[in-house]
CSV table of C-alpha atoms in Angstrom, one decimal:
chain,number,residue,atom,x,y,z
A,972,MET,CA,13.4,6.0,-36.2
A,973,MET,CA,16.1,8.4,-35.9
A,974,GLY,CA,15.5,9.1,-32.3
A,975,ALA,CA,15.5,5.3,-31.4
A,976,ALA,CA,18.5,4.8,-33.4
A,977,ARG,CA,20.3,7.8,-31.4
A,978,TYR,CA,19.3,6.3,-28.1
A,979,TRP,CA,20.4,2.8,-28.7
A,980,GLN,CA,23.6,4.3,-30.2
A,981,ARG,CA,23.8,6.3,-26.6
A,982,ILE,CA,23.3,3.3,-24.4
A,983,GLN,CA,24.7,0.5,-26.0
A,984,PRO,CA,28.4,1.0,-25.6
A,985,PHE,CA,28.0,0.8,-21.6
A,986,SER,CA,25.3,-1.8,-21.6
A,987,LEU,CA,24.6,-5.2,-22.5
A,988,PRO,CA,24.5,-6.6,-26.3
A,989,LEU,CA,21.3,-5.5,-27.7
A,990,GLY,CA,19.5,-9.0,-27.8
A,991,MET,CA,20.6,-9.8,-24.2
A,992,MET,CA,19.1,-6.2,-23.1
A,993,PHE,CA,15.6,-6.9,-24.7
A,994,MET,CA,15.4,-10.4,-23.1
A,995,MET,CA,16.3,-9.1,-19.7
A,996,ARG,CA,13.7,-6.0,-20.0
A,997,GLY,CA,11.2,-8.4,-21.2
A,998,ILE,CA,12.1,-10.7,-18.1
A,999,TRP,CA,11.4,-7.8,-16.0
A,1000,ILE,CA,8.5,-6.6,-17.6
A,1001,VAL,CA,6.5,-9.8,-17.6
A,1002,THR,CA,7.5,-10.6,-14.0
A,1003,LEU,CA,6.3,-7.1,-12.9
A,1004,ALA,CA,3.0,-7.6,-14.7
A,1005,LEU,CA,2.4,-11.2,-13.3
A,1006,PHE,CA,3.1,-10.3,-9.8
A,1007,LEU,CA,0.7,-7.0,-9.8
A,1008,ALA,CA,-1.9,-9.2,-11.6
A,1009,TRP,CA,-1.3,-12.0,-8.7
A,1010,VAL,CA,-2.0,-9.2,-6.3
A,1011,LEU,CA,-5.0,-7.9,-7.8
A,1012,TRP,CA,-6.5,-11.4,-8.3
A,1013,ASN,CA,-6.0,-12.2,-4.6
A,1014,ALA,CA,-7.5,-8.7,-3.6
A,1015,PHE,CA,-10.8,-10.1,-4.8
A,1016,GLN,CA,-10.3,-13.1,-3.0
A,1017,ALA,CA,-9.9,-11.2,0.5
A,1018,ILE,CA,-12.3,-12.0,3.4
A,1019,PRO,CA,-13.2,-10.4,6.7
A,1020,ALA,CA,-11.8,-11.9,9.6
A,1021,VAL,CA,-11.6,-11.3,13.5
A,1022,ASP,CA,-11.0,-7.7,14.7
A,1023,ASP,CA,-13.2,-6.8,11.7
A,1024,PHE,CA,-16.4,-8.2,13.2
A,1025,CYS,CA,-15.3,-6.7,16.5
A,1026,TYR,CA,-15.2,-3.3,15.1
A,1027,GLY,CA,-18.1,-3.6,13.0
A,1028,TYR,CA,-20.1,-4.6,15.8
A,1029,GLY,CA,-18.9,-1.7,17.8
A,1030,GLY,CA,-19.9,0.5,15.1
A,1031,LYS,CA,-23.4,-1.0,14.9
A,1032,LEU,CA,-23.8,-0.4,18.5
A,1033,ASN,CA,-22.3,2.9,19.2
A,1034,GLY,CA,-21.9,4.5,15.6
A,1035,VAL,CA,-18.8,5.1,14.3
A,1036,LEU,CA,-17.5,8.1,16.1
A,1037,GLY,CA,-19.0,6.6,19.2
A,1038,ASN,CA,-16.9,3.2,18.5
A,1039,VAL,CA,-13.7,5.7,18.0
A,1040,ILE,CA,-14.3,7.1,21.5
A,1041,ASP,CA,-14.8,3.8,23.1
A,1042,VAL,CA,-11.8,2.2,21.5
A,1043,TYR,CA,-9.9,5.3,22.6
A,1044,GLN,CA,-11.0,4.7,26.5
A,1045,HIS,CA,-10.6,1.1,26.3
A,1046,TRP,CA,-7.8,-0.3,24.0
A,1047,SER,CA,-6.1,1.9,22.0
A,1048,GLY,CA,-5.3,5.5,20.7
A,1049,ARG,CA,-5.1,4.6,17.0
A,1050,TYR,CA,-8.2,6.7,16.1
A,1051,THR,CA,-7.5,6.7,12.4
A,1052,ALA,CA,-7.4,2.9,12.0
A,1053,THR,CA,-10.5,2.8,14.4
A,1054,PHE,CA,-12.2,5.1,12.4
A,1055,LEU,CA,-11.7,3.5,9.1
A,1056,ILE,CA,-12.4,-0.2,10.2
A,1057,THR,CA,-15.4,1.0,11.8
A,1058,LEU,CA,-16.5,2.8,8.9
A,1059,PHE,CA,-16.5,-0.2,6.6
A,1060,GLY,CA,-17.6,-2.7,8.8
A,1061,GLY,CA,-20.5,-1.2,10.1
A,1062,SER,CA,-22.4,-2.1,7.0
A,1063,GLU,CA,-22.9,-6.0,6.9
A,1064,ARG,CA,-23.6,-5.7,3.0
A,1065,THR,CA,-20.2,-3.6,2.4
A,1066,LEU,CA,-18.1,-6.1,4.8
A,1067,LEU,CA,-19.3,-9.0,3.0
A,1068,HIS,CA,-19.7,-8.2,-0.5
A,1069,TYR,CA,-17.5,-5.6,-1.4
A,1070,TYR,CA,-14.5,-6.4,0.8
A,1071,PHE,CA,-12.0,-6.2,-2.4
A,1072,LEU,CA,-12.3,-2.4,-1.8
A,1073,VAL,CA,-10.2,-2.7,1.2
A,1074,PRO,CA,-6.9,-4.0,-0.5
A,1075,LEU,CA,-7.8,-2.1,-3.9
A,1076,SER,CA,-7.8,1.2,-1.7
A,1077,ILE,CA,-4.5,0.3,-0.1
A,1078,LEU,CA,-3.1,-0.8,-3.5
A,1079,LEU,CA,-4.1,2.6,-5.4
A,1080,LEU,CA,-2.9,4.6,-2.1
A,1081,ASN,CA,0.5,3.1,-2.2
A,1082,ILE,CA,0.8,3.1,-6.0
A,1083,TYR,CA,0.0,6.7,-6.1
A,1084,ALA,CA,2.2,7.5,-3.1
A,1085,VAL,CA,5.2,6.0,-5.0
A,1086,ARG,CA,4.6,8.3,-8.0
A,1087,ARG,CA,4.7,11.2,-5.8
A,1088,LEU,CA,7.8,10.0,-4.4
A,1089,LEU,CA,9.4,9.6,-7.5
A,1090,SER,CA,8.7,13.2,-8.5
A,1091,VAL,CA,11.1,14.0,-5.8
A,1092,PHE,CA,14.0,12.5,-7.8
A,1093,CYS,CA,12.7,13.9,-11.1
A,1094,GLU,CA,11.8,10.3,-12.1
A,1095,ASP,CA,8.9,9.7,-14.1
A,1096,ARG,CA,9.4,6.9,-16.4
A,1097,LEU,CA,6.3,4.4,-16.1
A,1098,ILE,CA,8.8,1.2,-15.7
A,1099,ILE,CA,10.5,2.6,-12.7
A,1100,TRP,CA,6.9,3.6,-11.3
A,1101,LEU,CA,5.9,0.0,-11.7
A,1102,GLY,CA,9.3,-1.5,-10.5
A,1103,VAL,CA,9.3,0.4,-7.2
A,1104,SER,CA,5.5,-0.2,-6.5
A,1105,ALA,CA,6.1,-3.9,-7.0
A,1106,LEU,CA,9.0,-4.2,-5.2
A,1107,LEU,CA,7.4,-2.2,-2.2
A,1108,LEU,CA,4.3,-4.6,-2.5
A,1109,ALA,CA,6.6,-7.7,-2.4
A,1110,PHE,CA,8.0,-6.7,1.0
A,1111,PHE,CA,4.7,-5.8,2.2
A,1112,GLN,CA,3.4,-8.1,4.8
A,1113,MET,CA,0.5,-8.6,2.4
A,1114,ARG,CA,-1.7,-11.3,4.3
A,1115,GLN,CA,-2.2,-8.8,7.2
A,1116,SER,CA,-1.2,-5.4,5.8
A,1117,LEU,CA,-3.1,-5.5,2.3
A,1118,PHE,CA,-5.7,-8.4,2.6
A,1119,TRP,CA,-7.0,-7.7,6.0
A,1120,LEU,CA,-9.1,-4.8,7.4
A,1121,ALA,CA,-7.9,-4.2,10.5
A,1122,GLY,CA,-4.2,-5.0,9.5
A,1123,GLY,CA,-4.7,-2.9,6.3
A,1124,ALA,CA,-5.9,0.0,8.2
A,1125,THR,CA,-3.4,0.2,10.8
A,1126,TYR,CA,-0.3,-0.3,8.3
A,1127,GLY,CA,-1.3,-0.7,4.8
A,1128,ILE,CA,-2.8,2.8,4.9
A,1129,ALA,CA,0.0,4.2,7.4
A,1130,SER,CA,2.6,3.2,4.5
A,1131,GLY,CA,0.8,5.2,1.9
A,1132,ILE,CA,0.4,8.2,3.9
A,1133,PHE,CA,3.9,7.9,5.2
A,1134,LEU,CA,5.2,7.8,1.6
A,1135,LEU,CA,2.9,10.9,0.5
A,1136,LEU,CA,4.3,12.8,3.7
A,1137,ILE,CA,7.9,11.9,3.0
A,1138,ALA,CA,7.5,12.9,-0.8
A,1139,GLU,CA,6.0,16.4,0.0
A,1140,GLU,CA,8.5,17.2,3.1
A,1141,PHE,CA,11.6,16.0,0.6
A,1142,LYS,CA,10.5,18.3,-1.7
A,1143,ILE,CA,9.8,21.2,0.2
A,1144,LEU,CA,13.3,20.8,1.6
A,1145,VAL,CA,15.2,20.8,-1.4
A,1146,GLY,CA,13.4,23.7,-2.6
A,1147,ARG,CA,11.2,21.8,-5.3
A,1148,VAL,CA,7.9,23.2,-4.2
A,1149,PRO,CA,7.2,26.1,-1.9
A,1150,ALA,CA,5.8,25.7,1.5
A,1151,THR,CA,2.5,27.4,0.9
A,1152,THR,CA,-0.4,27.4,3.5
A,1153,LYS,CA,-2.3,24.9,1.5
A,1154,ARG,CA,0.6,22.6,1.6
A,1155,LEU,CA,1.4,22.8,5.0
A,1156,THR,CA,-2.4,22.2,6.1
A,1157,ALA,CA,-2.3,19.2,4.0
A,1158,LEU,CA,1.0,18.0,5.5
A,1159,CYS,CA,-0.5,18.9,9.0
A,1160,ALA,CA,-3.5,17.0,8.3
A,1161,GLY,CA,-1.6,13.8,7.1
A,1162,THR,CA,0.6,13.7,10.2
A,1163,ILE,CA,-2.5,13.9,12.3
A,1164,LEU,CA,-3.9,10.8,10.3
A,1165,LEU,CA,-0.8,8.9,10.6
A,1166,ALA,CA,-0.3,9.4,14.3
A,1167,GLY,CA,-3.7,7.6,14.3
A,1168,CYS,CA,-2.8,4.5,12.3
A,1169,ASN,CA,0.1,3.2,14.7
A,1170,GLU,CA,2.8,4.2,17.3
A,1171,GLY,CA,5.4,2.7,15.0
A,1172,ALA,CA,4.7,5.2,12.1
A,1173,MET,CA,3.9,7.9,14.5
A,1174,LEU,CA,7.5,7.9,16.1
A,1175,ALA,CA,9.1,7.1,12.8
A,1176,HIS,CA,7.7,10.3,11.2
A,1177,ILE,CA,8.5,12.8,14.0
A,1178,ALA,CA,12.0,11.1,13.8
A,1179,LEU,CA,12.3,12.1,10.0
A,1180,LEU,CA,10.5,15.5,10.7
A,1181,LEU,CA,12.4,16.9,13.5
A,1182,PRO,CA,15.8,17.1,11.7
A,1183,LEU,CA,14.1,18.0,8.7
A,1184,ALA,CA,12.3,20.9,10.0
A,1185,LEU,CA,15.6,22.3,11.9
A,1186,LEU,CA,17.3,21.7,8.5
A,1187,HIS,CA,14.8,23.6,6.4
A,1188,TYR,CA,14.9,26.5,9.1
A,1189,THR,CA,18.5,26.8,8.9
A,1190,THR,CA,18.7,26.8,5.1
A,1191,HIS,CA,15.6,28.4,4.2
A,1192,GLN,CA,15.3,30.8,7.5
A,1193,SER,CA,11.8,29.6,7.4
A,1194,LYS,CA,9.7,28.3,10.7
A,1195,LYS,CA,7.1,26.7,8.3
A,1196,MET,CA,8.0,23.2,8.7
A,1197,LEU,CA,8.0,23.5,12.6
A,1198,TRP,CA,4.3,24.0,12.3
A,1199,VAL,CA,4.3,20.6,10.9
A,1200,LEU,CA,6.5,19.4,13.5
A,1201,ALA,CA,4.4,20.7,16.2
A,1202,ALA,CA,1.3,19.3,14.4
A,1203,ALA,CA,3.0,15.7,14.5
A,1204,ILE,CA,4.0,16.3,18.4
A,1205,LEU,CA,0.7,17.2,19.2
A,1206,ALA,CA,-1.1,13.9,17.5
A,1207,ALA,CA,1.3,11.9,18.7
A,1208,LEU,CA,0.5,13.4,22.4
A,1209,VAL,CA,-3.2,12.8,21.7
A,1210,ALA,CA,-2.8,9.3,20.5
A,1211,GLY,CA,0.0,8.1,23.1
A,1212,ALA,CA,-2.0,9.7,25.9
A,1213,ALA,CA,-5.5,7.3,25.4
A,1214,PRO,CA,-6.5,5.6,28.2
A,1215,GLY,CA,-6.9,2.4,26.2
A,1216,ASN,CA,-3.3,2.3,25.8
A,1217,PHE,CA,-2.7,2.0,29.5
A,1218,ALA,CA,-4.9,-0.6,29.7
A,1219,ARG,CA,-3.6,-2.5,27.1
A,1220,ALA,CA,-0.2,-2.1,28.4
A,1221,SER,CA,-1.1,-3.5,31.8
A,1222,ILE,CA,-1.7,-7.2,30.1
A,1223,MET,CA,1.8,-6.9,28.5
A,1224,HIS,CA,4.9,-8.1,29.7
A,1225,GLU,CA,7.3,-5.7,31.4
A,1226,HIS,CA,8.9,-3.1,28.9
A,1227,LEU,CA,12.7,-2.7,28.5
A,1228,GLY,CA,14.6,0.4,29.4
A,1229,VAL,CA,14.7,3.2,27.3
A,1230,PHE,CA,18.5,3.0,26.6
A,1231,GLN,CA,18.2,-0.6,26.6
A,1232,ALA,CA,15.9,-0.4,23.7
A,1233,VAL,CA,17.4,2.1,21.5
A,1234,TRP,CA,20.5,0.0,21.5
A,1235,LEU,CA,18.4,-3.1,20.7
A,1236,SER,CA,16.6,-1.4,17.8
A,1237,LEU,CA,19.8,-0.5,16.3
A,1238,VAL,CA,21.1,-4.2,16.6
A,1239,MET,CA,18.0,-5.4,15.3
A,1240,ILE,CA,18.5,-2.9,11.9
A,1241,VAL,CA,21.8,-4.3,11.7
A,1242,ARG,CA,21.3,-8.0,12.0
A,1243,ARG,CA,17.6,-8.4,10.3
A,1244,TYR,CA,17.8,-5.7,7.6
A,1245,LEU,CA,21.5,-5.1,6.4
A,1246,LEU,CA,21.6,-7.7,4.0
A,1247,ALA,CA,18.3,-6.9,2.9
A,1248,LEU,CA,19.4,-3.2,2.1
A,1249,VAL,CA,22.6,-4.5,0.3
A,1250,LEU,CA,20.4,-6.8,-2.1
A,1251,LEU,CA,18.1,-4.2,-2.9
A,1252,ILE,CA,20.9,-1.7,-3.5
A,1253,VAL,CA,22.0,-4.5,-6.1
A,1254,VAL,CA,18.6,-5.1,-7.6
A,1255,PHE,CA,18.1,-1.3,-8.1
A,1256,HIS,CA,21.4,-1.0,-9.6
A,1257,ILE,CA,20.7,-3.3,-12.1
A,1258,PHE,CA,17.2,-2.3,-12.9
A,1259,PHE,CA,18.8,1.2,-13.5
A,1260,ARG,CA,21.2,-0.6,-15.9
A,1261,LEU,CA,18.8,-2.2,-17.9
A,1262,PHE,CA,16.3,0.7,-18.1
A,1263,PRO,CA,18.8,3.7,-18.5
A,1264,SER,CA,17.5,7.3,-18.5
A,1265,THR,CA,18.7,9.6,-21.4
A,1266,LYS,CA,17.0,12.9,-19.8
A,1267,PRO,CA,18.9,15.3,-17.8
A,1268,ALA,CA,17.8,15.5,-14.3
A,1269,PRO,CA,17.9,18.6,-12.4
A,1270,ALA,CA,20.6,18.9,-9.8
A,1271,VAL,CA,20.0,19.2,-6.3
A,1272,ALA,CA,22.5,20.9,-3.9
A,1273,PRO,CA,25.6,18.8,-2.8
A,1274,SER,CA,24.8,19.2,0.9
A,1275,TYR,CA,22.0,16.9,0.4
A,1276,LYS,CA,23.6,13.9,-0.7
A,1277,LEU,CA,23.2,11.8,2.2
A,1278,VAL,CA,20.4,13.8,3.9
A,1279,PHE,CA,17.8,11.5,2.5
A,1280,VAL,CA,19.2,8.4,3.5
A,1281,LEU,CA,20.0,9.9,7.0
A,1282,LEU,CA,16.5,11.0,7.4
A,1283,LEU,CA,14.9,7.6,6.2
A,1284,PHE,CA,17.6,6.0,8.7
A,1285,PHE,CA,16.7,7.9,11.8
A,1286,ALA,CA,12.6,7.2,10.9
A,1287,LEU,CA,13.4,3.4,10.9
A,1288,TRP,CA,15.4,3.4,14.0
A,1289,ALA,CA,12.6,5.4,15.8
A,1290,GLY,CA,10.0,2.9,14.4
A,1291,ILE,CA,11.7,-0.1,15.6
A,1292,PHE,CA,12.4,1.3,18.7
A,1293,ALA,CA,8.9,1.6,19.7
A,1294,ARG,CA,8.4,-2.2,19.3
A,1295,ALA,CA,11.6,-3.0,20.9
A,1296,TYR,CA,10.5,-0.9,23.8
A,1297,VAL,CA,7.2,-2.4,24.3
A,1298,MET,CA,8.0,-6.2,23.1
A,1299,GLY,CA,11.6,-6.5,23.0
A,1300,ASP,CA,11.4,-7.6,19.2
A,1301,LEU,CA,10.2,-6.3,15.9
A,1302,GLY,CA,7.0,-7.6,16.9
A,1303,PRO,CA,4.2,-9.3,14.5
A,1304,SER,CA,4.9,-9.6,10.8
A,1305,ARG,CA,2.7,-6.8,9.8
A,1306,THR,CA,4.6,-4.2,11.9
A,1307,ARG,CA,7.4,-4.7,9.1
A,1308,THR,CA,5.8,-3.6,6.4
A,1309,GLN,CA,6.8,-0.1,7.5
A,1310,ASP,CA,10.5,-1.2,7.9
A,1311,PHE,CA,10.9,-2.5,4.7
A,1312,MET,CA,9.1,0.7,3.1
A,1313,LEU,CA,11.7,2.4,4.7
A,1314,ILE,CA,14.6,0.3,3.8
A,1315,ILE,CA,13.6,0.1,0.0
A,1316,LEU,CA,13.6,3.9,-0.2
A,1317,MET,CA,16.9,4.0,1.5
A,1318,ALA,CA,18.2,1.8,-1.3
A,1319,PHE,CA,16.6,3.6,-4.0
A,1320,CYS,CA,18.1,6.9,-2.8
A,1321,MET,CA,21.6,5.3,-2.3
A,1322,THR,CA,21.4,3.8,-5.9
A,1323,ARG,CA,20.0,6.9,-7.5
A,1324,TYR,CA,22.6,8.9,-6.3
A,1325,GLY,CA,25.4,6.6,-6.5
A,1326,HIS,CA,24.6,5.4,-10.2
A,1327,PHE,CA,25.5,8.4,-12.0
A,1328,LYS,CA,28.8,10.0,-12.1
A,1329,TRP,CA,27.2,13.7,-11.1
A,1330,GLY,CA,25.8,12.3,-8.0
A,1331,LEU,CA,23.8,15.1,-6.6
A,1332,GLY,CA,25.8,18.4,-7.2
A,1333,GLY,CA,26.7,18.5,-10.9
A,1334,ARG,CA,25.4,17.5,-14.4
A,1335,VAL,CA,26.5,16.0,-17.5
A,1336,ASP,CA,25.1,15.6,-21.0
A,1337,HIS,CA,24.1,12.1,-20.4
A,1338,PRO,CA,22.9,11.2,-16.9
A,1339,GLY,CA,21.8,7.7,-17.7
A,1340,LYS,CA,25.4,6.9,-18.0
A,1341,PRO,CA,27.0,4.5,-15.5
A,1342,GLN,CA,30.1,5.1,-13.7
A,1343,ASN,CA,32.1,2.4,-15.6
A,1344,ALA,CA,31.1,1.9,-19.1
A,1345,SER,CA,33.3,-1.2,-19.5
A,1346,GLN,CA,32.0,-4.1,-17.3
A,1347,PRO,CA,28.8,-5.2,-19.3
A,1348,ALA,CA,29.9,-8.7,-18.7
A,1349,VAL,CA,30.0,-8.5,-15.1
A,1350,TRP,CA,26.4,-7.3,-14.8
A,1351,GLY,CA,25.4,-9.9,-16.6
A,1352,ILE,CA,27.2,-12.5,-14.3
A,1353,VAL,CA,25.4,-10.9,-11.6
A,1354,MET,CA,22.1,-11.4,-12.9
A,1355,VAL,CA,22.6,-14.8,-14.0
A,1356,THR,CA,24.2,-15.3,-10.1
A,1357,MET,CA,20.9,-13.6,-8.5
A,1358,VAL,CA,18.7,-15.6,-10.7
A,1359,SER,CA,20.6,-19.1,-9.9
A,1360,LEU,CA,20.6,-18.1,-6.1
A,1361,VAL,CA,17.0,-17.4,-6.2
A,1362,LEU,CA,16.3,-21.0,-7.9
A,1363,LEU,CA,18.7,-22.6,-5.6
A,1364,GLY,CA,16.8,-21.2,-2.6
A,1365,ALA,CA,13.5,-22.1,-3.7
A,1366,TYR,CA,14.8,-25.8,-4.2
A,1367,ILE,CA,16.1,-25.8,-0.8
A,1368,ARG,CA,13.2,-24.2,0.5
A,1369,TYR,CA,10.6,-26.4,-1.3
A,1370,PRO,CA,12.7,-29.5,-2.2
A,1371,ASN,CA,9.6,-31.8,-2.7
A,1372,GLN,CA,7.0,-29.3,-3.9
A,1373,SER,CA,5.6,-29.8,-7.5
A,1374,TRP,CA,4.2,-27.0,-9.7
A,1375,GLY,CA,1.0,-28.5,-9.4
A,1376,GLN,CA,1.4,-28.0,-5.5
A,1377,VAL,CA,2.3,-24.3,-6.2
A,1378,MET,CA,-0.7,-23.7,-8.1
A,1379,GLY,CA,-2.8,-25.2,-5.7
A,1380,ASP,CA,-1.3,-22.7,-2.8
A,1381,VAL,CA,-2.4,-20.0,-5.4
A,1382,ARG,CA,-6.0,-21.4,-5.3
A,1383,ALA,CA,-6.1,-21.5,-1.6
A,1384,SER,CA,-7.3,-17.9,-1.6
A,1385,ALA,CA,-10.2,-18.8,-4.0
A,1386,GLU,CA,-11.1,-22.1,-2.2
A,1387,LEU,CA,-11.1,-19.8,1.3
A,1388,ARG,CA,-13.7,-17.7,-0.2
A,1389,GLN,CA,-15.6,-20.2,-1.3
A,1390,PHE,CA,-15.8,-21.9,2.4
A,1391,MET,CA,-16.5,-18.3,4.0
A,1392,ASP,CA,-19.4,-17.4,1.5
A,1393,GLN,CA,-21.0,-20.7,2.6
A,1394,ARG,CA,-20.5,-19.9,6.2
A,1395,PHE,CA,-22.2,-16.6,5.6
A,1396,PHE,CA,-24.9,-18.3,3.9
A,1397,GLN,CA,-25.5,-20.6,6.8
A,1398,VAL,CA,-25.5,-17.6,9.3
A,1399,SER,CA,-28.2,-15.8,7.3
A,1400,GLN,CA,-30.3,-19.0,7.3
A,1401,ALA,CA,-29.9,-19.3,11.0
A,1402,GLY,CA,-31.7,-16.1,11.9
A,1403,LYS,CA,-31.1,-13.9,14.5
A,1404,SER,CA,-30.5,-14.9,18.4
A,1405,SER,CA,-29.6,-18.6,17.1
A,1406,SER,CA,-27.1,-21.2,18.1
A,1407,LEU,CA,-24.9,-22.2,15.3
A,1408,GLU,CA,-22.3,-25.1,15.0
A,1409,VAL,CA,-20.1,-24.8,11.6
A,1410,ASP,CA,-17.5,-26.7,10.0
A,1411,ALA,CA,-13.8,-25.3,10.8
A,1412,TYR,CA,-11.5,-24.4,7.7
A,1413,ALA,CA,-9.4,-27.3,7.7
A,1414,ALA,CA,-7.8,-27.2,4.3
A,1415,PRO,CA,-3.5,-28.0,4.5
A,1416,ARG,CA,-2.9,-25.5,2.4
A,1417,LYS,CA,-2.5,-21.5,3.9
A,1418,PRO,CA,-4.1,-19.1,1.6
A,1419,ILE,CA,-2.3,-15.8,0.5
A,1420,THR,CA,-5.2,-13.8,1.9
A,1421,PHE,CA,-5.6,-13.3,5.8
A,1422,PHE,CA,-7.7,-15.6,8.0
A,1423,SER,CA,-8.2,-16.4,11.6
A,1424,ASP,CA,-11.0,-18.8,12.3
A,1425,ILE,CA,-13.3,-19.4,15.2
A,1426,THR,CA,-12.9,-21.9,17.6
A,1427,PRO,CA,-14.8,-25.0,19.5
A,1428,ASP,CA,-14.9,-22.6,22.3
A,1429,THR,CA,-17.9,-20.0,22.2
A,1430,GLN,CA,-16.0,-17.9,24.8
A,1431,GLN,CA,-13.5,-17.0,22.7
A,1432,TRP,CA,-13.3,-13.4,21.5
A,1433,GLU,CA,-13.2,-14.6,17.9
A,1434,ASN,CA,-16.4,-16.3,18.5
A,1435,THR,CA,-18.1,-13.6,20.5
A,1436,CYS,CA,-17.1,-11.0,18.0
A,1437,PHE,CA,-18.5,-13.1,15.0
A,1438,SER,CA,-21.8,-14.0,17.1
A,1439,ASN,CA,-22.5,-10.4,18.2
A,1440,TYR,CA,-21.8,-8.9,14.7
A,1441,PHE,CA,-24.7,-11.4,13.1
A,1442,GLY,CA,-26.8,-11.2,16.0
A,1443,LEU,CA,-26.5,-14.8,17.0
A,1444,GLN,CA,-26.6,-16.1,20.6
A,1445,GLN,CA,-23.3,-17.9,19.9
A,1446,ILE,CA,-21.4,-19.8,17.3
A,1447,LEU,CA,-18.7,-22.4,17.6
A,1448,THR,CA,-16.7,-24.8,15.0
A,1449,LYS,CA,-17.4,-28.6,15.5
A,1450,THR,CA,-15.0,-30.5,17.6
A,1451,VAL,CA,-12.8,-32.9,15.5
A,1452,HIS,CA,-12.8,-36.4,17.0
């Protein structure tokens, strides 16, 4: 009791009134719990779709490693993603009945990675861990990067691996942990796995690792991180030199020039993500105000005050450059999962180091103390304003939508799951080498989980993958007249 009293005496002079503090904390905690429960509920409604059947059939036909080689030769150098999709999709029982393991695995990997990353900042509070994890997932392109095997293996898994690599590399840079042979071996393995997920993550990690390794060499007189950089570059060469990449590039439009893509990627960061960065800084600042820390945190050398943010910015720039060069834009929505992950980390670093008086270089008795203790009303106004803007935006975006319709959208994933279970039952009853005509998914509501239906044309690749996977002669959806 005495400890709690001292805690409230310490934070109350420079925070909101006690009753308001409890209410605001309760709102945040309930919101986090409901959001994570919503994600978990949808995870159990996820279903396989399109590419999952293609890679699964390749695994049945060529074996897991054989399909990795075949895809490497004819379509893509993303060997890690190909291996994971083929391994899981090769078993019909696993793909149809245990598909929920896909989003659950991605969830656990990213939440664990956030935990490891927060240790860089000496942050071990449960509420901060859950808050950052929820924010990361909220900005995930969830339909394709979490609830879909092919998208999740390419981008959701890449997000978790990238977070783990950033955490360990930052800790080595600041001397928090030694660069042991075991740790360096794990980092090299991680860079090789990340390079095989997608090209954007591969280039982003190299862009972060290059200055980090050079900085570690100049400050610690050690070449150890250069070996990790060499492993990342070697893996990038293996992934980038895949014959399948050139075959796929031949059917895409003409690329931009390198310098034009460099400039375009910088412009897109400012236009598309600057506002999001500012808003995230405000959100983190409010969160730290509501949940102040009273534990002194170890100081980090002042020379690293902006290093973390700059490294993350270089990574963001390089990842967007890859897409700007190939597609002239940010690309499909699932590719932005990595972008928002890096922006969230940048906002966290900037807020974490700007929130306390001591920044990175010094210490005071109470590191949780905000810089200006005399403005609780201002932050109360900020909170009310943010909530009002969110409600106003929701009203403008959905002016005619009732709560019943909102709940209907939430149920759409479960309805889709029931629909596909019925289709899988029809396939099992049809037998091998059969021709099958099924109802198309025509529900007006878009599910939270990912889905791309087959078509009335039996020659479409979605139909071919589906029929090949289940051993059908052909499958199509009924034409609606």
